[in-house]
Coordinates of C-alpha atoms in Angstrom, one line a residue:
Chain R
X100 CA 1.6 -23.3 -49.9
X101 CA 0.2 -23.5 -46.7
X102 CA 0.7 -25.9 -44.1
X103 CA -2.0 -28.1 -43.5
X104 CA -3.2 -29.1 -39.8
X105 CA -4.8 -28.3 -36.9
X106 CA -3.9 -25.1 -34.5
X107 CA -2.8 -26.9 -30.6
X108 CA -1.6 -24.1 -27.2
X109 CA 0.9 -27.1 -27.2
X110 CA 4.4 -25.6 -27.7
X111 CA 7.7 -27.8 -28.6
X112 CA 9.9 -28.2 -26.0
X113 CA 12.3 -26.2 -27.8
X114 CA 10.6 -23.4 -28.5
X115 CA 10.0 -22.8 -24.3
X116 CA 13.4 -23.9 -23.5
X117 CA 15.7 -21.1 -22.3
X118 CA 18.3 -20.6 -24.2
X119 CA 19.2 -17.6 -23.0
X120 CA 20.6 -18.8 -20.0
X121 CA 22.6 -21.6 -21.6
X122 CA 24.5 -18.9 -23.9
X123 CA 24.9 -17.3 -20.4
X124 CA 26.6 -20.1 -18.9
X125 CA 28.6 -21.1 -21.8
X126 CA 29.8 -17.1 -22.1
X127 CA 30.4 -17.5 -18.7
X128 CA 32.2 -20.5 -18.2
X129 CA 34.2 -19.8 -21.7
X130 CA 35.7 -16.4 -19.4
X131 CA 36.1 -18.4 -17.0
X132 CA 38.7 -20.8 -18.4
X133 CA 40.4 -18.2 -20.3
X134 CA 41.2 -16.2 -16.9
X135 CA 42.5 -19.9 -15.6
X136 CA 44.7 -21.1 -18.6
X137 CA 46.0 -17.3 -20.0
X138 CA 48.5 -16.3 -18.1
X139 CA 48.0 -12.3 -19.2
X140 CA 44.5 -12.9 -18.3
X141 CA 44.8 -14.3 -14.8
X142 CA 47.7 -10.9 -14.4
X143 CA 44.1 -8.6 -15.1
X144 CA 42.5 -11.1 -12.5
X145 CA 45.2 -10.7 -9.5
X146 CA 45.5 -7.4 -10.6
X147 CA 41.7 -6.3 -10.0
X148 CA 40.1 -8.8 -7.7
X149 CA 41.4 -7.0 -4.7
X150 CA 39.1 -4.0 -5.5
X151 CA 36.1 -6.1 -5.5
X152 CA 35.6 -5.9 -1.6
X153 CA 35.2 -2.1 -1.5
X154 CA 32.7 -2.0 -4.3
X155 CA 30.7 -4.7 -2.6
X156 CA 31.4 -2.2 0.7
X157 CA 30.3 1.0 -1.0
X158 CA 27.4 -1.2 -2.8
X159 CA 26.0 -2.2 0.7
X160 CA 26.7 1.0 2.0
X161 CA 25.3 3.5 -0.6
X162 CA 22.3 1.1 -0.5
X163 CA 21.8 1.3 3.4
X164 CA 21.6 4.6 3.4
X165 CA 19.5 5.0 0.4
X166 CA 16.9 2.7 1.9
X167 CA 16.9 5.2 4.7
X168 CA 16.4 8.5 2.9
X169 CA 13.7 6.7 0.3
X170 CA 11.8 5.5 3.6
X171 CA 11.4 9.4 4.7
X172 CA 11.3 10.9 1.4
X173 CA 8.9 8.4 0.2
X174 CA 6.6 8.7 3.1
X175 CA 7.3 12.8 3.0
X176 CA 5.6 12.7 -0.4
X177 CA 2.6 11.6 1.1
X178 CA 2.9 13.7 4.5
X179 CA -0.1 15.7 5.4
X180 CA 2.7 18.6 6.4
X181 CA 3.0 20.6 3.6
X182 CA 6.5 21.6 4.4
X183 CA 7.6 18.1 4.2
X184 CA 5.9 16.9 1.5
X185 CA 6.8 19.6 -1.0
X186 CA 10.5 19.2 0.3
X187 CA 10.5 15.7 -0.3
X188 CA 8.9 16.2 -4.2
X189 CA 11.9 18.7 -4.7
X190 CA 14.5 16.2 -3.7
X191 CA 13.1 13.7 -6.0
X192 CA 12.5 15.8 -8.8
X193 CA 16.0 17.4 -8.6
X194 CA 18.1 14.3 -8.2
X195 CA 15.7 12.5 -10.7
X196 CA 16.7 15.1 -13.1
X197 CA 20.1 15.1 -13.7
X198 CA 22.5 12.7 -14.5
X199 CA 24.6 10.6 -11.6
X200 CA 27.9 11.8 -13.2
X201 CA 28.1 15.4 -12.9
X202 CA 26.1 15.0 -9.6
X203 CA 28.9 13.1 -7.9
X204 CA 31.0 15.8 -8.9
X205 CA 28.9 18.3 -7.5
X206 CA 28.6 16.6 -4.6
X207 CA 31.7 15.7 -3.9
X208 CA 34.0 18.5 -5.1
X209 CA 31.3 21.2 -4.1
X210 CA 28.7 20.4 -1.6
X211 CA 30.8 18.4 0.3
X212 CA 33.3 20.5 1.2
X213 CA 31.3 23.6 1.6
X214 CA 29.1 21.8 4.4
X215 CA 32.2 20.4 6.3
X216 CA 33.7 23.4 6.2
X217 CA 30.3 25.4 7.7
X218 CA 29.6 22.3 10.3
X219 CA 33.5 22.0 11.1
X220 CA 34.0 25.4 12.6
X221 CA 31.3 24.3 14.9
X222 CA 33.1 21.0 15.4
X223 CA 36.1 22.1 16.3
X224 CA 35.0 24.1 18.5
X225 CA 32.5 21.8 20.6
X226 CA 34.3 18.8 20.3
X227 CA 37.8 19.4 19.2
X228 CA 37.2 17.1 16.1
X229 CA 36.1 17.3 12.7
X230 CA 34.3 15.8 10.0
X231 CA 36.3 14.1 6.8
X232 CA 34.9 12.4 4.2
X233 CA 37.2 10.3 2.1
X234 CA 36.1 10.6 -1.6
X235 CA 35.3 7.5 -1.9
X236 CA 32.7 8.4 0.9
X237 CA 31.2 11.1 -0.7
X238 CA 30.9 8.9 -3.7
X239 CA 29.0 6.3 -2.0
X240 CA 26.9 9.2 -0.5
X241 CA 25.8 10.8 -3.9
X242 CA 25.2 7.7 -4.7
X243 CA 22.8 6.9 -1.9
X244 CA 21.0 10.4 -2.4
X245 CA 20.5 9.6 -5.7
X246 CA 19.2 6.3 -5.6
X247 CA 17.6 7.2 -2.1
X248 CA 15.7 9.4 -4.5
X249 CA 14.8 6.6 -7.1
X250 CA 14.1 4.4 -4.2
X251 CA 11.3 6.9 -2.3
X252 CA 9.4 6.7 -5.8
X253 CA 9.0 2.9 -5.5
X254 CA 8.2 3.3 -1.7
X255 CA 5.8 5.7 -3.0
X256 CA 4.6 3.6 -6.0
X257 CA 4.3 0.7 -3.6
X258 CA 2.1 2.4 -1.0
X259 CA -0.3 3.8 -3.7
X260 CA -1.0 0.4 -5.6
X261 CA -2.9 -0.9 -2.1
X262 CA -6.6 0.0 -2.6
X263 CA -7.6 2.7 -0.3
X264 CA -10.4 0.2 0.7
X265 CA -7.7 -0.8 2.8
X266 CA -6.9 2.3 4.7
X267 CA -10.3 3.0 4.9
X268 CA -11.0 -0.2 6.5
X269 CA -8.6 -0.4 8.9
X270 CA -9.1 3.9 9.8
X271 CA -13.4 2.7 10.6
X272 CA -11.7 -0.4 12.7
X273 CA -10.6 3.0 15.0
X274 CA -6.3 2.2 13.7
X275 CA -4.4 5.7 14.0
X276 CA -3.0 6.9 10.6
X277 CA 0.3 5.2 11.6
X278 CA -0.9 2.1 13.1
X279 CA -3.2 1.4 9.3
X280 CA 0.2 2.1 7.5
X281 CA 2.5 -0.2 9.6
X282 CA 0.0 -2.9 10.2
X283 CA -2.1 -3.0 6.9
X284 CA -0.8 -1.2 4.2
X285 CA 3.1 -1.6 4.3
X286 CA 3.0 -5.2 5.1
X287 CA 0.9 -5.7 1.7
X288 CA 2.9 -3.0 -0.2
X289 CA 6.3 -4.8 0.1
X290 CA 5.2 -7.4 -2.2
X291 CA 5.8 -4.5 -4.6
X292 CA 8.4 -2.9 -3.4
X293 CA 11.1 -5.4 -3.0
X294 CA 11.7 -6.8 -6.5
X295 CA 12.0 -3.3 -7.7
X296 CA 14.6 -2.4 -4.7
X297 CA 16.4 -5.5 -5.5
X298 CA 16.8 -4.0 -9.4
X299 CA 18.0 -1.1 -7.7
X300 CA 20.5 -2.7 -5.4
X301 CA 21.9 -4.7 -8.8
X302 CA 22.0 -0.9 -10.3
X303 CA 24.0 0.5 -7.4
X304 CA 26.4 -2.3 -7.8
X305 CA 26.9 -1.7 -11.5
X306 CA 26.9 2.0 -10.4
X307 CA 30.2 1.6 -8.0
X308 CA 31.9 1.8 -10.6
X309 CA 31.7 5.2 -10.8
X310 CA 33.8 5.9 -7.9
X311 CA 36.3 5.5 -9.9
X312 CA 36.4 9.0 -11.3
X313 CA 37.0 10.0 -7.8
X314 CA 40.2 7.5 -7.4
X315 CA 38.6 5.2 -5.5
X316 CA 40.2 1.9 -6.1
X317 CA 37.3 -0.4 -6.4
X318 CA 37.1 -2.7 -9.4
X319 CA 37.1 -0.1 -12.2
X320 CA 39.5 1.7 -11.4
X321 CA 41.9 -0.8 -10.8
X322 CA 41.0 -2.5 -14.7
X323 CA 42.0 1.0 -15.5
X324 CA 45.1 0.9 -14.2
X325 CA 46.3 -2.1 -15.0
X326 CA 44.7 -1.5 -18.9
X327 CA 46.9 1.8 -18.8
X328 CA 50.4 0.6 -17.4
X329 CA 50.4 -2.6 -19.4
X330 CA 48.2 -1.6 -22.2
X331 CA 46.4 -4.7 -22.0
X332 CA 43.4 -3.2 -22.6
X333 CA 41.4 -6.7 -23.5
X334 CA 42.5 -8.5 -20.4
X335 CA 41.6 -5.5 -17.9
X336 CA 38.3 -4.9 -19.2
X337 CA 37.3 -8.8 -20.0
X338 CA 38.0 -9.4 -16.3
X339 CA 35.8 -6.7 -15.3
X340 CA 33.0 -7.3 -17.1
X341 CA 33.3 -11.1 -16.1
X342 CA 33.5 -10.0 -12.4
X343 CA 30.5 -8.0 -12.6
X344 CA 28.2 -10.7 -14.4
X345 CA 29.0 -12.7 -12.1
X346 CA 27.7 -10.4 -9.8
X347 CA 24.9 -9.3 -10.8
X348 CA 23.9 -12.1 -12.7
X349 CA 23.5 -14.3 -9.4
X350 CA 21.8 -11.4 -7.4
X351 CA 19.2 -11.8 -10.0
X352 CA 19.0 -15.0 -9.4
X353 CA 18.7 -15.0 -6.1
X354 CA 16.1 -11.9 -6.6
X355 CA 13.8 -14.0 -9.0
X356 CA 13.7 -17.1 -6.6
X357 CA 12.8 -14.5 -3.6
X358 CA 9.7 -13.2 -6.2
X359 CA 8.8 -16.4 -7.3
X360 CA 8.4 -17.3 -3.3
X361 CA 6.4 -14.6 -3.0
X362 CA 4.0 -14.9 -5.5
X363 CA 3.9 -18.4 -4.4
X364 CA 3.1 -17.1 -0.7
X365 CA 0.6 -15.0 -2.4
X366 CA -1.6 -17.7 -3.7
X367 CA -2.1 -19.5 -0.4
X368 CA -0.2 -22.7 -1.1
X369 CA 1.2 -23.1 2.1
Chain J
X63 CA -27.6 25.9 22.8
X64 CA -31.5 25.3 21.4
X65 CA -32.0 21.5 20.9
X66 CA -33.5 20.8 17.3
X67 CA -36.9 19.0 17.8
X68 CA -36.4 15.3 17.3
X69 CA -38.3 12.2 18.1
X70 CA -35.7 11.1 20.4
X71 CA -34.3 13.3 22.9
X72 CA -30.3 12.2 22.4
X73 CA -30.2 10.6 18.9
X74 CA -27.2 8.2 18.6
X75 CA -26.5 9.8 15.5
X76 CA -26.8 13.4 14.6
X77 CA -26.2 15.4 11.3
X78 CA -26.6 18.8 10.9
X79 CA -26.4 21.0 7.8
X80 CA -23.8 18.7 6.8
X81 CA -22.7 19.4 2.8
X82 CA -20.0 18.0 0.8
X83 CA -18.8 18.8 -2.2
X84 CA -15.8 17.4 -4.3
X85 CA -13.4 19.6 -6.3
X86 CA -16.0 22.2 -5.2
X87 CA -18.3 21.8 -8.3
X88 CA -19.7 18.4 -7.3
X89 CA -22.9 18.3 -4.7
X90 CA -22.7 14.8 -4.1
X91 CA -24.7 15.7 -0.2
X92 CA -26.4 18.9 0.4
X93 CA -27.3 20.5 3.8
X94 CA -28.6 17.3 5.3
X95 CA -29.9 17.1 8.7
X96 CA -30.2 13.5 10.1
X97 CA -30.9 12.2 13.2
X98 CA -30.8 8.5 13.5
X99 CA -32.0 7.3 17.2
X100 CA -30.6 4.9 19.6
X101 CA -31.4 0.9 18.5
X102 CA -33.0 2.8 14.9
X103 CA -32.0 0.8 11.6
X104 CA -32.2 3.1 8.8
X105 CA -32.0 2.1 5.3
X106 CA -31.1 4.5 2.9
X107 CA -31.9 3.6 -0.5
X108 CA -31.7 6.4 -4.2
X109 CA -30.5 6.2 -7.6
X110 CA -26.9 5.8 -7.9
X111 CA -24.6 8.8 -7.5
X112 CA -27.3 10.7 -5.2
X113 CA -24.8 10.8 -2.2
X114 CA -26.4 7.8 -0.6
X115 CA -23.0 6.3 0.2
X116 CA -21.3 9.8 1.1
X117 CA -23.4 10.5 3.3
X118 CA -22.9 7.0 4.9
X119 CA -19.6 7.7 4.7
X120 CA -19.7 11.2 6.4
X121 CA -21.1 9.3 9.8
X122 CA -17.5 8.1 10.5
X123 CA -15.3 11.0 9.0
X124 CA -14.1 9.1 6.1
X125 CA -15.6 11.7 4.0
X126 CA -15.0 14.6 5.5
X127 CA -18.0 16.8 5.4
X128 CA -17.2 20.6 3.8
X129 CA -19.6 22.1 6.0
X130 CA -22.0 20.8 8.6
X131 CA -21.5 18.6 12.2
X132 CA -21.7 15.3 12.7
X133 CA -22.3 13.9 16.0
X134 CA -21.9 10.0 16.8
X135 CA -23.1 9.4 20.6
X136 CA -22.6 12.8 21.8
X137 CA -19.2 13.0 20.3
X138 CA -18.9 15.8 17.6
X139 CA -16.8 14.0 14.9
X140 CA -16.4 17.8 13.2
X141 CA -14.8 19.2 16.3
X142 CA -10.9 19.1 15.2
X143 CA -10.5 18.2 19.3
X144 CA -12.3 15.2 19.4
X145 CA -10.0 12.0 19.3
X146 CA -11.3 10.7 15.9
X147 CA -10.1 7.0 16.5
X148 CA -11.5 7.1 19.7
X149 CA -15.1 7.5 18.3
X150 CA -14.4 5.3 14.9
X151 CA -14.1 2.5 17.1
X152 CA -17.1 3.2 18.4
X153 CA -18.7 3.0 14.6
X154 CA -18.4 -0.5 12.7
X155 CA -18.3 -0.3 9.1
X156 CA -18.9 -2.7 6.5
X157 CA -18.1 -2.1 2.8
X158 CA -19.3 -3.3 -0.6
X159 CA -15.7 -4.8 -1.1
X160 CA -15.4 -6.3 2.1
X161 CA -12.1 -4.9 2.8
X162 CA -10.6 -7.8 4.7
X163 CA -6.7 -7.7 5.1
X164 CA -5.6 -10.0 2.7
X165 CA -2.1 -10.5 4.5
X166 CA -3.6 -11.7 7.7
X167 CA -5.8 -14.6 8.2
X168 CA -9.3 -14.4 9.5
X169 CA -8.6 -14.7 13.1
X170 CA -5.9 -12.2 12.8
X171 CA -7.9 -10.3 10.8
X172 CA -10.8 -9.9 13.8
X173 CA -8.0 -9.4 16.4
X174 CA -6.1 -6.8 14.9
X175 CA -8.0 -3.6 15.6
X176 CA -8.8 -5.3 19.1
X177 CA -5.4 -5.7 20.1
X178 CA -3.9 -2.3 18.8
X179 CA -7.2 -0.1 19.7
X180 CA -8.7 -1.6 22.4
X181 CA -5.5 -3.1 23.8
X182 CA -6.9 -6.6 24.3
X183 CA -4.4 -9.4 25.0
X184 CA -3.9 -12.1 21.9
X185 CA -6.3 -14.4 24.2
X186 CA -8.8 -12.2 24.8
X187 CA -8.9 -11.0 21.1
X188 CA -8.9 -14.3 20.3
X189 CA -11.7 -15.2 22.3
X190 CA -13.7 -12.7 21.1
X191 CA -12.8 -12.9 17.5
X192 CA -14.0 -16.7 17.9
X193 CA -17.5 -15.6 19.4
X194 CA -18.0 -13.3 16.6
X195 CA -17.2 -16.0 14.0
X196 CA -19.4 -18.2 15.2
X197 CA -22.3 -15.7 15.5
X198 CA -21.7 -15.1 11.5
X199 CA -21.5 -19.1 11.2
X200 CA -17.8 -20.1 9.9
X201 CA -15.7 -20.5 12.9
X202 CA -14.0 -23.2 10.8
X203 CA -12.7 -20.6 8.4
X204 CA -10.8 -18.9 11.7
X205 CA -7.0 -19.9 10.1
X206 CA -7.8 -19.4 6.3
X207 CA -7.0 -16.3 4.2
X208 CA -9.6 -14.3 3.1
X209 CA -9.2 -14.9 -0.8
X210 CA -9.6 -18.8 0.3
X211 CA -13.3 -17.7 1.1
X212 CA -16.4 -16.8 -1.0
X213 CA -17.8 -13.4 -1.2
X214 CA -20.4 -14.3 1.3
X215 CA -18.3 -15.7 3.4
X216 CA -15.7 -12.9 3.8
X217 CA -18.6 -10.4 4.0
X218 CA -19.6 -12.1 7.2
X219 CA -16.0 -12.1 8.4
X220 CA -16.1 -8.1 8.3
X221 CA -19.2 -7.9 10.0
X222 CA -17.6 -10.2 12.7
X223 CA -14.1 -8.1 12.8
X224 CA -15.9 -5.1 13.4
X225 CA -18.6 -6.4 16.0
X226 CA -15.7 -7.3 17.5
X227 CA -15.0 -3.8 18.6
X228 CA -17.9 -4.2 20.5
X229 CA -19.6 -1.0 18.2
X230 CA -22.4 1.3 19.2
X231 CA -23.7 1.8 15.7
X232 CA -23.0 -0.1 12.4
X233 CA -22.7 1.3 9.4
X234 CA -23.0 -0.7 5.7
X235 CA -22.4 0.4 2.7
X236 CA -24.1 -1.2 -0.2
X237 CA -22.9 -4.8 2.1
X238 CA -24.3 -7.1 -1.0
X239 CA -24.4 -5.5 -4.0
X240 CA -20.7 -7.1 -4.9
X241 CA -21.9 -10.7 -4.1
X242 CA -23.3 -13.8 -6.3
X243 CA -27.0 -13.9 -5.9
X244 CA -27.1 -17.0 -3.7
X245 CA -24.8 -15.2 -1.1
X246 CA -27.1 -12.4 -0.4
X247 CA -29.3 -14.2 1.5
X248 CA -26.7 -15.4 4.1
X249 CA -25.2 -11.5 4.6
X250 CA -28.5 -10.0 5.3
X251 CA -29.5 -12.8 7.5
X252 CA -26.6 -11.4 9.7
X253 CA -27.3 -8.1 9.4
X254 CA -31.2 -8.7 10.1
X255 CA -30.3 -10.6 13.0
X256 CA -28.3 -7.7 14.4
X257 CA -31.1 -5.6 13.8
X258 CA -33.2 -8.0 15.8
X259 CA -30.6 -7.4 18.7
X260 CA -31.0 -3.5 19.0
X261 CA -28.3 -2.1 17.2
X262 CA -28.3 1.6 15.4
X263 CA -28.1 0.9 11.9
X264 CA -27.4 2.7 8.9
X265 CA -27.6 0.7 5.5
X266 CA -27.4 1.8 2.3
X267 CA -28.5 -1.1 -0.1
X268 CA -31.0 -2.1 -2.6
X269 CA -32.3 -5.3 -1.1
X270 CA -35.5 -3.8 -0.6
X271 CA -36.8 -7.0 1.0
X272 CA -34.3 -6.1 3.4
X273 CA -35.8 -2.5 3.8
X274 CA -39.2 -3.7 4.7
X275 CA -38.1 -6.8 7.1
X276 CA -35.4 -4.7 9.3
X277 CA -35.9 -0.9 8.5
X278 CA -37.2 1.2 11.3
X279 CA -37.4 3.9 8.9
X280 CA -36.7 4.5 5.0
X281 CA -34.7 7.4 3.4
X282 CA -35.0 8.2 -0.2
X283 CA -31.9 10.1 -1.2
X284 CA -31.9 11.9 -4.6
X285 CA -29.1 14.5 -5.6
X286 CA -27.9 15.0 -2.2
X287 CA -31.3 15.9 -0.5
X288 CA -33.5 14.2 1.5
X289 CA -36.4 13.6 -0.3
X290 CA -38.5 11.2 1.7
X291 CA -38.2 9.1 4.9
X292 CA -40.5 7.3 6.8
X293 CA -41.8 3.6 7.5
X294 CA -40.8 1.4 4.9
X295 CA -44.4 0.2 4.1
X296 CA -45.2 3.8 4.3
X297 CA -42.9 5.3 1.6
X298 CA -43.3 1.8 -0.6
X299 CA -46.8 1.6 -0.9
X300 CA -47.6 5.6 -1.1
X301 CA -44.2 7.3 -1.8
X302 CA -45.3 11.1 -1.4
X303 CA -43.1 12.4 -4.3
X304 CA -42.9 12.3 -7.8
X305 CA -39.2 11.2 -7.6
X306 CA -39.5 8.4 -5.1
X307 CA -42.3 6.9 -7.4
X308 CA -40.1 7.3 -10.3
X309 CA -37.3 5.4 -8.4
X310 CA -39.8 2.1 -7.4
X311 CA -41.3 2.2 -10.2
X312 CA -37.9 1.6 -11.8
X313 CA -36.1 -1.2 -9.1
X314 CA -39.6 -2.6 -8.0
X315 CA -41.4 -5.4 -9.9

């Protein structure tokens, strides 16, 4: 039988409550005191923690430079130089096609080392020096070029949600093509473009942990290890998965609370 | 070089056998020649999608005409050596959407181009930008953001940022057909006031009672062509075609 009464928007407080995050935090916290009362636990935990400052190194890193090639590439796309611009689509649809793994490969046990050795005979001879690039490195820099590549689509993406009104507006006002962009149109554009960079700098994080198939000994790697030589597979890889919720689970934290400020900004309640 | 016969001797504006065509099927204008004189206020008024606004549009190059020459006080906007900014800043336009900066507030808003194109100081942009608010009446509004203001309102504010340039000829595009009815009256007060003050003006609207109180001359506009222009009262009362009677007959009452 149906229920009888009336229909009300009012919704129970425990329907809107989030109880998401609370099974977070309890998951959380319940890792949390098994890595501080087991002892085989807290062995994983000495054991991996010391790899956490390179992958927050190579995160930061592979991220700088990304923002850097998705800046030109991004703008290249929309170049008026046709050399540029169909340069710039070919990165992105390359990179955007195939997978990260076999790209660091590529780039690392193929590209790399052909280019050094090409732009190294040159070295030498100019400057008596040459270029070396750990593997980590060249890890960190597929990774930028990839996500440089992810990163120039939201740049893109960004720049093409402002209404041309704008550009037209500030192009009659007598603004240079460059002076519209940096005064009118990027300024508004970076309400979209930086929660989807910040998903992308949580992405690169998780990411990092590819390095590890290149021996790099960030936090991966080392769960690995310790997984392999004492075969205690649980504790390595509990640890790293706690280390990296942690992780990225307060970056998006701190990301919401930046959107939430914007879109705050955006209504004029300041 | 064999000077077309005008009325004036150096029209303000000048458009000759301009066309333009999109994805080259389209005829939105069709070898128009134009000359709009010094202090002139033109209205152009047709059915919608005769080119009306692309012509507009074509005076300041951003619709770039596929054949023709355009020529804003003696500068030849088609001439790929004229500095194109140079000569925008010359032309105010004001669109149906207003176009304000919605990052900036007002006063920023009416400084910015001043600053960066004319390379006034923040004072002296200022200034200005303060004179021109008050001439469109809301120099209160000088720290708000524009969606804090009504339609009318911000359609003043970018008459006022781009008087502010200190323009030769101002151009509007359809300046009131996105308002609430009780706002028009307060936009084309500013635009008939302007008039009043000698400026060259093009507008393309459908206030008619705006036609006949400001217009110097009329233009009917139908698929791209000129089909009539004159004195307002002239092409109202005894429209010479067949298709600018069809068009009153329609929009008058």
């Amino acid at each position: 039988m149906a229920r009888r009464g009336r229909v009300t928007d009012e919704r129970p407080w425990w329907d809107t409550f989030p109880w998401w995050s609370l099974i977070i935090l309890s998951v959380l916290g319940w890792m949390g005191w098994q890595i501080l009362t087991n002892d085989n636990y807290e062995l994983a935990w000495e054991r991996i923690l010391p790899g956490l400052g390179l992958t927050i190194t190579s995160t930061i890193q592979a991220f700088a430079i990304a923002l850097v090639i998705a800046l030109i590439v991004g703008m290249g796309q929309m170049s008026r130089n046709v050399v540029f611009r169909n340069l710039s689509r070919t990165y992105v649809e390359f990179v955007r096609g195939i997978p990260i793994l076999p790209l660091i490969f590529t780039v690392a046990l193929i590209l790399v080392p052909e280019l050094t050795k090409v732009i190294n005979g040159q070295l030498e001879n100019w400057f008596d020096w040459e270029l070396k690039l750990s593997f980590q490195m060249r890890a960190t820099v597929t990774l930028a070029v990839i996500y440089g590549a992810y990163m120039a689509e939201i740049f893109r993406g960004g720049i093409q949600s402002i209404p041309p009104g704008q550009t037209e507006a500030g192009r009659s006002l007598g603004l240079n093509r460059r002076q519209t962009m940096s005064s009118v149109v990027f300024p508004q554009a970076m309400r979209a473009i930086i929660p989807p960079l910040g998903n992308d700098f949580i992405a690169i994080l998780k990411d990092t942990s590819l390095l590890s198939v290149l021996g790099a000994l960030e936090i991966t790697q080392r769960a690995r290890q310790f997984s392999a030589s004492t075969f205690k597979f649980r504790e390595g890889y509990f640890v790293l998965a706690f280390i990296y919720l942690i992780l990225t689970l307060g970056l998006s934290l701190l990301l919401g609370m930046l959107e939430r400020r914007m879109t705050r900004d955006r209504k004029g309640e300041r | 070089m064999d000077e077309t016969v005008t009325t004036q001797p150096e029209p303000m504006i000048r458009l000759r056998g301009v066309s333009k065509t999109f994805d080259r099927t389209i005829h939105a204008v069709r070898d128009m020649d134009l000359d709009v004189a010094e202090g002139e206020v033109l209205v152009i008024v047709g059915p919608s999608g005769s080119g009306k606004s692309t012509v507009l549009r074509c005076i300041n190059l951003l619709e770039i005409p596929t054949t023709g020459t355009v020529t804003v006080d003696g500068f030849e906007l088609t001439d790929t050596a004229t500095d194109l900014d140079h000569v925008r800043a010359e032309v105010g336009m004001v669109f149906q959407q207003f176009n304000l900066f919605p990052h900036l507030t007002i006063i920023q808003n009416i400084a910015l181009a001043q600053r960066k194109v004319r390379g006034r100081s923040k004072s002296e942009a200022t200034e200005m930008a303060m004179r021109q608010l008050t001439r469109v009446g809301i120099p209160e509004k000088a720290d708000a953001y524009p969606r804090q203001l009504s339609g009318g309102q911000q359609q003043r504010v970018a008459i006022a940022r781009s008087l502010a340039m200190e323009p030769r000829v101002m151009l509007f595009d359809e300046p009131t057909s996105a308002l609430d009815p009780e706002m028009v009256k307060e936009v084309l007060d500013v635009m008939l006031e302007l008039a009043g003050e000698g400026m060259t003006m093009v507008v393309v609207t459908h206030e008619m009672g705006f036609a006949r109180a400001a217009a110097d001359r009329l233009l009917f506009i139908d698929e791209g062509e000129v089909v009539e222009i004159g004195p307002p009262e002239e092409v109202f009362s005894n429209p010479s075609h067949e298709r600018t009677r069809a068009f009153f007959d329609k929009i008058l009452y």
